[in-house]
Amino acid sequence: MGWIQDHGWQSWLIIALVLGLAELATLDFTLLMLAVGALAGCLANLVGLNIVVQVIVAVVVALLMLVVVRPPLVRWLHRNDVTLTSGTAGIIGKSGLVLERVTSLNGRVKVAGEVWSARTSEDGIAIEPGSRVSVAEIDGATVVVNPSG
């Protein structure tokens, strides 16, 4: 405890660095805001304020950062978030190319670079090879397709 009291600004700086490095693991900006509070405590020490005031300064600055700075920063960073669909759900709505005649029973199409078993969604419709189709749904390992306009 004696070293911490003798090296106050270094202690605050170490706390800020540890919080900043821990932020790299979470990427939530919470620990970064606390690190800024610790830097404020470091500055309070350098100005010559006592430990109680340093802690109060660090806590107030950290809370202000969490309440005032973090929310708009997070909103700004997530302003262009795009929801990515993966797996079979990712090909619904994609267009494909008929490789073998597709009927309500069977056929083959190529969608997103993969060859799929296919069938049409309606009886009596046949889609010839070379035609474009759009994927309406997935039924097991079979894509259900409709003719593209």
Short mmCIF file of N, CA and C in Angstrom, two decimals:
data_model
loop_
_atom_site.label_atom_id
_atom_site.label_comp_id
_atom_site.label_asym_id
_atom_site.label_seq_id
_atom_site.Cartn_x
_atom_site.Cartn_y
_atom_site.Cartn_z
N MET A 1 0.82 -1.19 0.00
CA MET A 1 0.00 0.00 0.00
C MET A 1 0.87 1.26 0.00
N GLY A 2 2.07 1.17 0.59
CA GLY A 2 2.97 2.32 0.64
C GLY A 2 3.43 2.76 -0.74
N TRP A 3 3.70 1.79 -1.64
CA TRP A 3 4.14 2.13 -2.99
C TRP A 3 3.04 2.87 -3.72
N ILE A 4 1.79 2.41 -3.54
CA ILE A 4 0.66 3.04 -4.23
C ILE A 4 0.53 4.50 -3.79
N GLN A 5 0.68 4.75 -2.50
CA GLN A 5 0.58 6.13 -2.00
C GLN A 5 1.75 6.98 -2.48
N ASP A 6 2.92 6.40 -2.55
CA ASP A 6 4.09 7.14 -3.00
C ASP A 6 4.11 7.37 -4.51
N HIS A 7 3.42 6.51 -5.24
CA HIS A 7 3.40 6.59 -6.71
C HIS A 7 1.95 6.66 -7.19
N GLY A 8 1.24 7.67 -6.73
CA GLY A 8 -0.19 7.81 -7.02
C GLY A 8 -0.52 7.91 -8.50
N TRP A 9 0.17 8.81 -9.21
CA TRP A 9 -0.18 8.98 -10.61
C TRP A 9 0.16 7.74 -11.42
N GLN A 10 1.27 7.03 -11.04
CA GLN A 10 1.62 5.80 -11.74
C GLN A 10 0.58 4.72 -11.47
N SER A 11 0.06 4.69 -10.26
CA SER A 11 -0.98 3.70 -9.92
C SER A 11 -2.23 3.93 -10.75
N TRP A 12 -2.66 5.20 -10.84
CA TRP A 12 -3.83 5.51 -11.67
C TRP A 12 -3.58 5.15 -13.13
N LEU A 13 -2.36 5.42 -13.60
CA LEU A 13 -2.03 5.12 -14.99
C LEU A 13 -2.05 3.62 -15.24
N ILE A 14 -1.54 2.84 -14.30
CA ILE A 14 -1.57 1.37 -14.44
C ILE A 14 -3.02 0.88 -14.47
N ILE A 15 -3.86 1.43 -13.59
CA ILE A 15 -5.28 1.04 -13.59
C ILE A 15 -5.91 1.37 -14.94
N ALA A 16 -5.62 2.56 -15.47
CA ALA A 16 -6.17 2.96 -16.77
C ALA A 16 -5.69 2.03 -17.88
N LEU A 17 -4.42 1.67 -17.86
CA LEU A 17 -3.88 0.78 -18.90
C LEU A 17 -4.49 -0.62 -18.81
N VAL A 18 -4.64 -1.14 -17.59
CA VAL A 18 -5.25 -2.47 -17.42
C VAL A 18 -6.70 -2.45 -17.93
N LEU A 19 -7.45 -1.41 -17.57
CA LEU A 19 -8.83 -1.30 -18.04
C LEU A 19 -8.87 -1.15 -19.57
N GLY A 20 -7.96 -0.36 -20.12
CA GLY A 20 -7.91 -0.19 -21.57
C GLY A 20 -7.59 -1.49 -22.29
N LEU A 21 -6.66 -2.26 -21.75
CA LEU A 21 -6.34 -3.56 -22.36
C LEU A 21 -7.49 -4.55 -22.21
N ALA A 22 -8.15 -4.53 -21.06
CA ALA A 22 -9.31 -5.41 -20.87
C ALA A 22 -10.43 -5.04 -21.83
N GLU A 23 -10.52 -3.77 -22.18
CA GLU A 23 -11.54 -3.34 -23.14
C GLU A 23 -11.35 -4.02 -24.49
N LEU A 24 -10.12 -4.31 -24.85
CA LEU A 24 -9.86 -4.99 -26.12
C LEU A 24 -10.51 -6.36 -26.18
N ALA A 25 -10.73 -6.98 -25.02
CA ALA A 25 -11.37 -8.30 -24.98
C ALA A 25 -12.90 -8.19 -25.08
N THR A 26 -13.47 -7.08 -24.61
CA THR A 26 -14.93 -6.97 -24.58
C THR A 26 -15.49 -6.15 -25.72
N LEU A 27 -14.78 -5.10 -26.11
CA LEU A 27 -15.24 -4.18 -27.17
C LEU A 27 -16.64 -3.64 -26.90
N ASP A 28 -16.91 -3.35 -25.63
CA ASP A 28 -18.23 -2.86 -25.22
C ASP A 28 -18.18 -1.38 -24.85
N PHE A 29 -17.01 -0.80 -24.74
CA PHE A 29 -16.75 0.59 -24.38
C PHE A 29 -17.01 0.91 -22.91
N THR A 30 -17.44 -0.07 -22.12
CA THR A 30 -17.65 0.18 -20.69
C THR A 30 -16.31 0.33 -19.99
N LEU A 31 -15.42 -0.62 -20.20
CA LEU A 31 -14.12 -0.56 -19.54
C LEU A 31 -13.29 0.63 -20.05
N LEU A 32 -13.50 1.03 -21.27
CA LEU A 32 -12.79 2.19 -21.81
C LEU A 32 -13.23 3.46 -21.08
N MET A 33 -14.51 3.57 -20.79
CA MET A 33 -15.01 4.73 -20.05
C MET A 33 -14.44 4.75 -18.63
N LEU A 34 -14.31 3.58 -18.01
CA LEU A 34 -13.70 3.49 -16.69
C LEU A 34 -12.22 3.86 -16.75
N ALA A 35 -11.56 3.48 -17.83
CA ALA A 35 -10.15 3.84 -18.02
C ALA A 35 -9.99 5.36 -18.12
N VAL A 36 -10.92 6.02 -18.78
CA VAL A 36 -10.87 7.48 -18.86
C VAL A 36 -11.04 8.08 -17.46
N GLY A 37 -11.92 7.47 -16.65
CA GLY A 37 -12.07 7.92 -15.27
C GLY A 37 -10.78 7.76 -14.49
N ALA A 38 -10.08 6.65 -14.71
CA ALA A 38 -8.80 6.44 -14.03
C ALA A 38 -7.76 7.47 -14.49
N LEU A 39 -7.79 7.83 -15.75
CA LEU A 39 -6.89 8.88 -16.23
C LEU A 39 -7.21 10.22 -15.57
N ALA A 40 -8.49 10.48 -15.33
CA ALA A 40 -8.87 11.70 -14.62
C ALA A 40 -8.34 11.66 -13.19
N GLY A 41 -8.38 10.49 -12.56
CA GLY A 41 -7.80 10.34 -11.22
C GLY A 41 -6.30 10.58 -11.26
N CYS A 42 -5.65 10.14 -12.31
CA CYS A 42 -4.21 10.38 -12.49
C CYS A 42 -3.92 11.88 -12.58
N LEU A 43 -4.72 12.58 -13.37
CA LEU A 43 -4.53 14.03 -13.49
C LEU A 43 -4.80 14.73 -12.15
N ALA A 44 -5.80 14.27 -11.41
CA ALA A 44 -6.09 14.85 -10.10
C ALA A 44 -4.90 14.67 -9.16
N ASN A 45 -4.23 13.53 -9.25
CA ASN A 45 -3.04 13.29 -8.44
C ASN A 45 -1.91 14.23 -8.84
N LEU A 46 -1.73 14.41 -10.14
CA LEU A 46 -0.66 15.28 -10.62
C LEU A 46 -0.88 16.74 -10.21
N VAL A 47 -2.15 17.13 -10.07
CA VAL A 47 -2.47 18.49 -9.64
C VAL A 47 -2.20 18.65 -8.15
N GLY A 48 -2.17 17.53 -7.42
CA GLY A 48 -1.87 17.58 -5.99
C GLY A 48 -3.06 17.39 -5.09
N LEU A 49 -4.18 16.93 -5.63
CA LEU A 49 -5.37 16.69 -4.81
C LEU A 49 -5.18 15.42 -3.99
N ASN A 50 -5.85 15.35 -2.82
CA ASN A 50 -5.68 14.17 -1.97
C ASN A 50 -6.42 12.96 -2.55
N ILE A 51 -6.20 11.78 -1.99
CA ILE A 51 -6.70 10.52 -2.54
C ILE A 51 -8.22 10.47 -2.58
N VAL A 52 -8.89 11.05 -1.58
CA VAL A 52 -10.36 11.03 -1.57
C VAL A 52 -10.89 11.81 -2.76
N VAL A 53 -10.34 12.97 -3.00
CA VAL A 53 -10.77 13.79 -4.14
C VAL A 53 -10.42 13.10 -5.45
N GLN A 54 -9.28 12.44 -5.52
CA GLN A 54 -8.88 11.71 -6.73
C GLN A 54 -9.91 10.63 -7.07
N VAL A 55 -10.32 9.88 -6.04
CA VAL A 55 -11.31 8.82 -6.27
C VAL A 55 -12.64 9.41 -6.70
N ILE A 56 -13.05 10.51 -6.07
CA ILE A 56 -14.31 11.16 -6.46
C ILE A 56 -14.24 11.64 -7.90
N VAL A 57 -13.13 12.26 -8.26
CA VAL A 57 -12.95 12.73 -9.64
C VAL A 57 -13.01 11.55 -10.61
N ALA A 58 -12.32 10.46 -10.29
CA ALA A 58 -12.31 9.29 -11.18
C ALA A 58 -13.71 8.71 -11.34
N VAL A 59 -14.45 8.60 -10.25
CA VAL A 59 -15.80 8.02 -10.30
C VAL A 59 -16.75 8.93 -11.08
N VAL A 60 -16.70 10.23 -10.81
CA VAL A 60 -17.60 11.16 -11.51
C VAL A 60 -17.30 11.18 -13.01
N VAL A 61 -16.04 11.23 -13.38
CA VAL A 61 -15.69 11.25 -14.80
C VAL A 61 -16.10 9.94 -15.47
N ALA A 62 -15.87 8.80 -14.80
CA ALA A 62 -16.25 7.51 -15.37
C ALA A 62 -17.76 7.43 -15.56
N LEU A 63 -18.53 7.88 -14.57
CA LEU A 63 -20.00 7.85 -14.70
C LEU A 63 -20.48 8.77 -15.81
N LEU A 64 -19.89 9.97 -15.90
CA LEU A 64 -20.25 10.87 -16.98
C LEU A 64 -19.94 10.25 -18.35
N MET A 65 -18.80 9.62 -18.46
CA MET A 65 -18.44 8.96 -19.72
C MET A 65 -19.43 7.85 -20.06
N LEU A 66 -19.82 7.07 -19.04
CA LEU A 66 -20.76 5.97 -19.27
C LEU A 66 -22.15 6.47 -19.67
N VAL A 67 -22.57 7.59 -19.09
CA VAL A 67 -23.93 8.09 -19.33
C VAL A 67 -24.00 9.02 -20.53
N VAL A 68 -22.97 9.86 -20.72
CA VAL A 68 -23.04 10.89 -21.75
C VAL A 68 -22.33 10.48 -23.04
N VAL A 69 -21.17 9.87 -22.95
CA VAL A 69 -20.37 9.60 -24.15
C VAL A 69 -20.65 8.23 -24.76
N ARG A 70 -20.74 7.19 -23.92
CA ARG A 70 -20.86 5.83 -24.44
C ARG A 70 -22.11 5.59 -25.30
N PRO A 71 -23.33 5.99 -24.85
CA PRO A 71 -24.51 5.69 -25.68
C PRO A 71 -24.45 6.25 -27.11
N PRO A 72 -24.13 7.54 -27.30
CA PRO A 72 -24.05 8.01 -28.69
C PRO A 72 -22.91 7.36 -29.47
N LEU A 73 -21.81 7.04 -28.78
CA LEU A 73 -20.70 6.38 -29.45
C LEU A 73 -21.11 5.00 -29.96
N VAL A 74 -21.81 4.25 -29.13
CA VAL A 74 -22.28 2.92 -29.53
C VAL A 74 -23.29 3.04 -30.68
N ARG A 75 -24.21 4.01 -30.58
CA ARG A 75 -25.18 4.21 -31.68
C ARG A 75 -24.47 4.54 -32.98
N TRP A 76 -23.48 5.42 -32.90
CA TRP A 76 -22.75 5.82 -34.11
C TRP A 76 -22.02 4.64 -34.72
N LEU A 77 -21.41 3.80 -33.90
CA LEU A 77 -20.67 2.65 -34.42
C LEU A 77 -21.58 1.59 -35.02
N HIS A 78 -22.82 1.50 -34.54
CA HIS A 78 -23.75 0.49 -35.03
C HIS A 78 -24.77 1.06 -36.01
N ARG A 79 -24.51 2.23 -36.54
CA ARG A 79 -25.49 2.89 -37.41
C ARG A 79 -25.74 2.12 -38.70
N ASN A 80 -24.78 1.39 -39.19
CA ASN A 80 -24.94 0.68 -40.46
C ASN A 80 -24.91 -0.83 -40.28
N ASP A 81 -25.33 -1.31 -39.11
CA ASP A 81 -25.32 -2.75 -38.89
C ASP A 81 -26.24 -3.44 -39.89
N VAL A 82 -25.76 -4.53 -40.43
CA VAL A 82 -26.52 -5.33 -41.37
C VAL A 82 -26.67 -6.72 -40.75
N THR A 83 -27.88 -7.20 -40.72
CA THR A 83 -28.10 -8.55 -40.22
C THR A 83 -27.75 -9.53 -41.32
N LEU A 84 -26.84 -10.42 -41.02
CA LEU A 84 -26.42 -11.41 -41.99
C LEU A 84 -27.15 -12.71 -41.74
N THR A 85 -27.71 -13.28 -42.79
CA THR A 85 -28.32 -14.58 -42.66
C THR A 85 -27.35 -15.60 -43.22
N SER A 86 -27.26 -16.72 -42.55
CA SER A 86 -26.32 -17.73 -43.00
C SER A 86 -27.03 -19.07 -43.10
N GLY A 87 -26.32 -20.04 -43.58
CA GLY A 87 -26.90 -21.37 -43.75
C GLY A 87 -27.95 -21.36 -44.84
N THR A 88 -28.91 -22.26 -44.69
CA THR A 88 -29.95 -22.37 -45.72
C THR A 88 -30.84 -21.14 -45.77
N ALA A 89 -31.03 -20.47 -44.63
CA ALA A 89 -31.88 -19.27 -44.62
C ALA A 89 -31.28 -18.18 -45.50
N GLY A 90 -29.98 -18.21 -45.71
CA GLY A 90 -29.32 -17.20 -46.51
C GLY A 90 -29.61 -17.29 -47.99
N ILE A 91 -30.15 -18.39 -48.46
CA ILE A 91 -30.41 -18.49 -49.91
C ILE A 91 -31.87 -18.24 -50.27
N ILE A 92 -32.73 -18.12 -49.28
CA ILE A 92 -34.13 -17.81 -49.59
C ILE A 92 -34.18 -16.43 -50.23
N GLY A 93 -34.85 -16.36 -51.37
CA GLY A 93 -34.93 -15.12 -52.12
C GLY A 93 -33.85 -14.97 -53.18
N LYS A 94 -32.82 -15.82 -53.14
CA LYS A 94 -31.75 -15.74 -54.14
C LYS A 94 -32.25 -16.33 -55.45
N SER A 95 -31.57 -15.94 -56.51
CA SER A 95 -31.94 -16.50 -57.81
C SER A 95 -31.00 -17.65 -58.15
N GLY A 96 -31.49 -18.55 -58.97
CA GLY A 96 -30.70 -19.70 -59.36
C GLY A 96 -30.92 -20.04 -60.82
N LEU A 97 -30.15 -21.02 -61.28
CA LEU A 97 -30.21 -21.45 -62.67
C LEU A 97 -30.63 -22.92 -62.70
N VAL A 98 -31.62 -23.22 -63.51
CA VAL A 98 -32.10 -24.60 -63.62
C VAL A 98 -31.08 -25.42 -64.41
N LEU A 99 -30.64 -26.55 -63.83
CA LEU A 99 -29.70 -27.44 -64.49
C LEU A 99 -30.43 -28.63 -65.11
N GLU A 100 -31.40 -29.18 -64.39
CA GLU A 100 -32.26 -30.27 -64.89
C GLU A 100 -33.70 -29.84 -64.69
N ARG A 101 -34.56 -30.22 -65.59
CA ARG A 101 -35.97 -29.82 -65.55
C ARG A 101 -36.54 -29.94 -64.13
N VAL A 102 -37.19 -28.86 -63.68
CA VAL A 102 -37.76 -28.83 -62.33
C VAL A 102 -39.27 -28.95 -62.44
N THR A 103 -39.81 -29.94 -61.71
CA THR A 103 -41.26 -30.14 -61.62
C THR A 103 -41.64 -30.08 -60.15
N SER A 104 -42.91 -30.39 -59.87
CA SER A 104 -43.35 -30.39 -58.48
C SER A 104 -42.79 -31.59 -57.71
N LEU A 105 -42.12 -32.51 -58.43
CA LEU A 105 -41.55 -33.70 -57.79
C LEU A 105 -40.03 -33.61 -57.64
N ASN A 106 -39.34 -33.14 -58.68
CA ASN A 106 -37.88 -33.11 -58.61
C ASN A 106 -37.27 -32.19 -59.66
N GLY A 107 -35.95 -32.09 -59.61
CA GLY A 107 -35.18 -31.27 -60.53
C GLY A 107 -33.88 -30.87 -59.87
N ARG A 108 -33.06 -30.11 -60.61
CA ARG A 108 -31.79 -29.65 -60.06
C ARG A 108 -31.59 -28.19 -60.47
N VAL A 109 -31.11 -27.39 -59.48
CA VAL A 109 -30.80 -25.99 -59.75
C VAL A 109 -29.46 -25.65 -59.10
N LYS A 110 -28.86 -24.60 -59.63
CA LYS A 110 -27.63 -24.09 -59.03
C LYS A 110 -27.96 -22.73 -58.41
N VAL A 111 -27.74 -22.65 -57.09
CA VAL A 111 -28.01 -21.42 -56.34
C VAL A 111 -26.77 -21.08 -55.52
N ALA A 112 -26.30 -19.87 -55.64
CA ALA A 112 -25.14 -19.38 -54.88
C ALA A 112 -23.95 -20.33 -55.03
N GLY A 113 -23.75 -20.84 -56.23
CA GLY A 113 -22.59 -21.69 -56.50
C GLY A 113 -22.74 -23.14 -56.08
N GLU A 114 -23.90 -23.51 -55.53
CA GLU A 114 -24.12 -24.89 -55.09
C GLU A 114 -25.27 -25.51 -55.88
N VAL A 115 -25.15 -26.81 -56.11
CA VAL A 115 -26.20 -27.54 -56.82
C VAL A 115 -27.15 -28.12 -55.77
N TRP A 116 -28.44 -27.85 -55.97
CA TRP A 116 -29.48 -28.29 -55.04
C TRP A 116 -30.52 -29.15 -55.76
N SER A 117 -31.09 -30.11 -55.01
CA SER A 117 -32.31 -30.76 -55.48
C SER A 117 -33.40 -29.71 -55.40
N ALA A 118 -34.30 -29.73 -56.37
CA ALA A 118 -35.31 -28.68 -56.40
C ALA A 118 -36.67 -29.23 -56.79
N ARG A 119 -37.69 -28.48 -56.43
CA ARG A 119 -39.05 -28.74 -56.90
C ARG A 119 -39.78 -27.42 -56.97
N THR A 120 -40.84 -27.39 -57.76
CA THR A 120 -41.65 -26.18 -57.85
C THR A 120 -42.67 -26.18 -56.71
N SER A 121 -43.20 -25.01 -56.44
CA SER A 121 -44.18 -24.90 -55.36
C SER A 121 -45.58 -25.27 -55.81
N GLU A 122 -45.80 -25.38 -57.14
CA GLU A 122 -47.14 -25.68 -57.64
C GLU A 122 -47.10 -26.89 -58.57
N ASP A 123 -48.15 -27.70 -58.51
CA ASP A 123 -48.28 -28.84 -59.43
C ASP A 123 -48.53 -28.33 -60.85
N GLY A 124 -48.08 -29.09 -61.82
CA GLY A 124 -48.35 -28.77 -63.21
C GLY A 124 -47.38 -27.78 -63.83
N ILE A 125 -46.49 -27.24 -63.05
CA ILE A 125 -45.51 -26.31 -63.60
C ILE A 125 -44.20 -27.05 -63.81
N ALA A 126 -43.60 -26.84 -64.98
CA ALA A 126 -42.28 -27.40 -65.26
C ALA A 126 -41.38 -26.26 -65.71
N ILE A 127 -40.18 -26.22 -65.17
CA ILE A 127 -39.23 -25.16 -65.53
C ILE A 127 -38.05 -25.83 -66.22
N GLU A 128 -37.77 -25.38 -67.42
CA GLU A 128 -36.78 -26.02 -68.27
C GLU A 128 -35.35 -25.57 -67.92
N PRO A 129 -34.35 -26.42 -68.27
CA PRO A 129 -32.94 -26.07 -68.03
C PRO A 129 -32.58 -24.74 -68.69
N GLY A 130 -31.73 -23.98 -68.01
CA GLY A 130 -31.31 -22.67 -68.51
C GLY A 130 -32.19 -21.53 -68.01
N SER A 131 -33.35 -21.87 -67.43
CA SER A 131 -34.25 -20.83 -66.92
C SER A 131 -33.77 -20.33 -65.57
N ARG A 132 -34.14 -19.10 -65.26
CA ARG A 132 -33.82 -18.51 -63.95
C ARG A 132 -35.01 -18.76 -63.02
N VAL A 133 -34.67 -19.05 -61.76
CA VAL A 133 -35.68 -19.27 -60.73
C VAL A 133 -35.29 -18.49 -59.48
N SER A 134 -36.27 -18.31 -58.60
CA SER A 134 -35.98 -17.71 -57.30
C SER A 134 -36.38 -18.72 -56.22
N VAL A 135 -35.59 -18.76 -55.16
CA VAL A 135 -35.82 -19.71 -54.08
C VAL A 135 -36.90 -19.14 -53.16
N ALA A 136 -37.98 -19.90 -53.00
CA ALA A 136 -39.10 -19.48 -52.15
C ALA A 136 -38.94 -20.01 -50.73
N GLU A 137 -38.44 -21.23 -50.60
CA GLU A 137 -38.28 -21.84 -49.28
C GLU A 137 -37.33 -23.03 -49.37
N ILE A 138 -36.99 -23.56 -48.20
CA ILE A 138 -36.15 -24.75 -48.11
C ILE A 138 -36.99 -25.84 -47.48
N ASP A 139 -37.01 -27.00 -48.09
CA ASP A 139 -37.73 -28.15 -47.55
C ASP A 139 -36.73 -29.29 -47.40
N GLY A 140 -36.14 -29.42 -46.22
CA GLY A 140 -35.09 -30.41 -46.00
C GLY A 140 -33.86 -30.04 -46.79
N ALA A 141 -33.48 -30.92 -47.73
CA ALA A 141 -32.32 -30.65 -48.59
C ALA A 141 -32.77 -30.25 -49.99
N THR A 142 -34.01 -29.81 -50.11
CA THR A 142 -34.57 -29.44 -51.40
C THR A 142 -34.99 -27.98 -51.36
N VAL A 143 -34.64 -27.23 -52.43
CA VAL A 143 -35.13 -25.86 -52.53
C VAL A 143 -36.44 -25.87 -53.30
N VAL A 144 -37.36 -25.08 -52.82
CA VAL A 144 -38.64 -24.90 -53.50
C VAL A 144 -38.50 -23.60 -54.29
N VAL A 145 -38.70 -23.69 -55.61
CA VAL A 145 -38.43 -22.55 -56.48
C VAL A 145 -39.65 -22.14 -57.26
N ASN A 146 -39.61 -20.88 -57.69
CA ASN A 146 -40.63 -20.33 -58.59
C ASN A 146 -39.91 -19.73 -59.79
N PRO A 147 -40.56 -19.70 -60.95
CA PRO A 147 -39.92 -19.08 -62.11
C PRO A 147 -39.66 -17.60 -61.84
N SER A 148 -38.52 -17.11 -62.28
CA SER A 148 -38.24 -15.68 -62.16
C SER A 148 -38.86 -14.97 -63.34
N GLY A 149 -39.35 -13.77 -63.10
CA GLY A 149 -40.00 -13.00 -64.16
C GLY A 149 -39.03 -12.38 -65.03
#
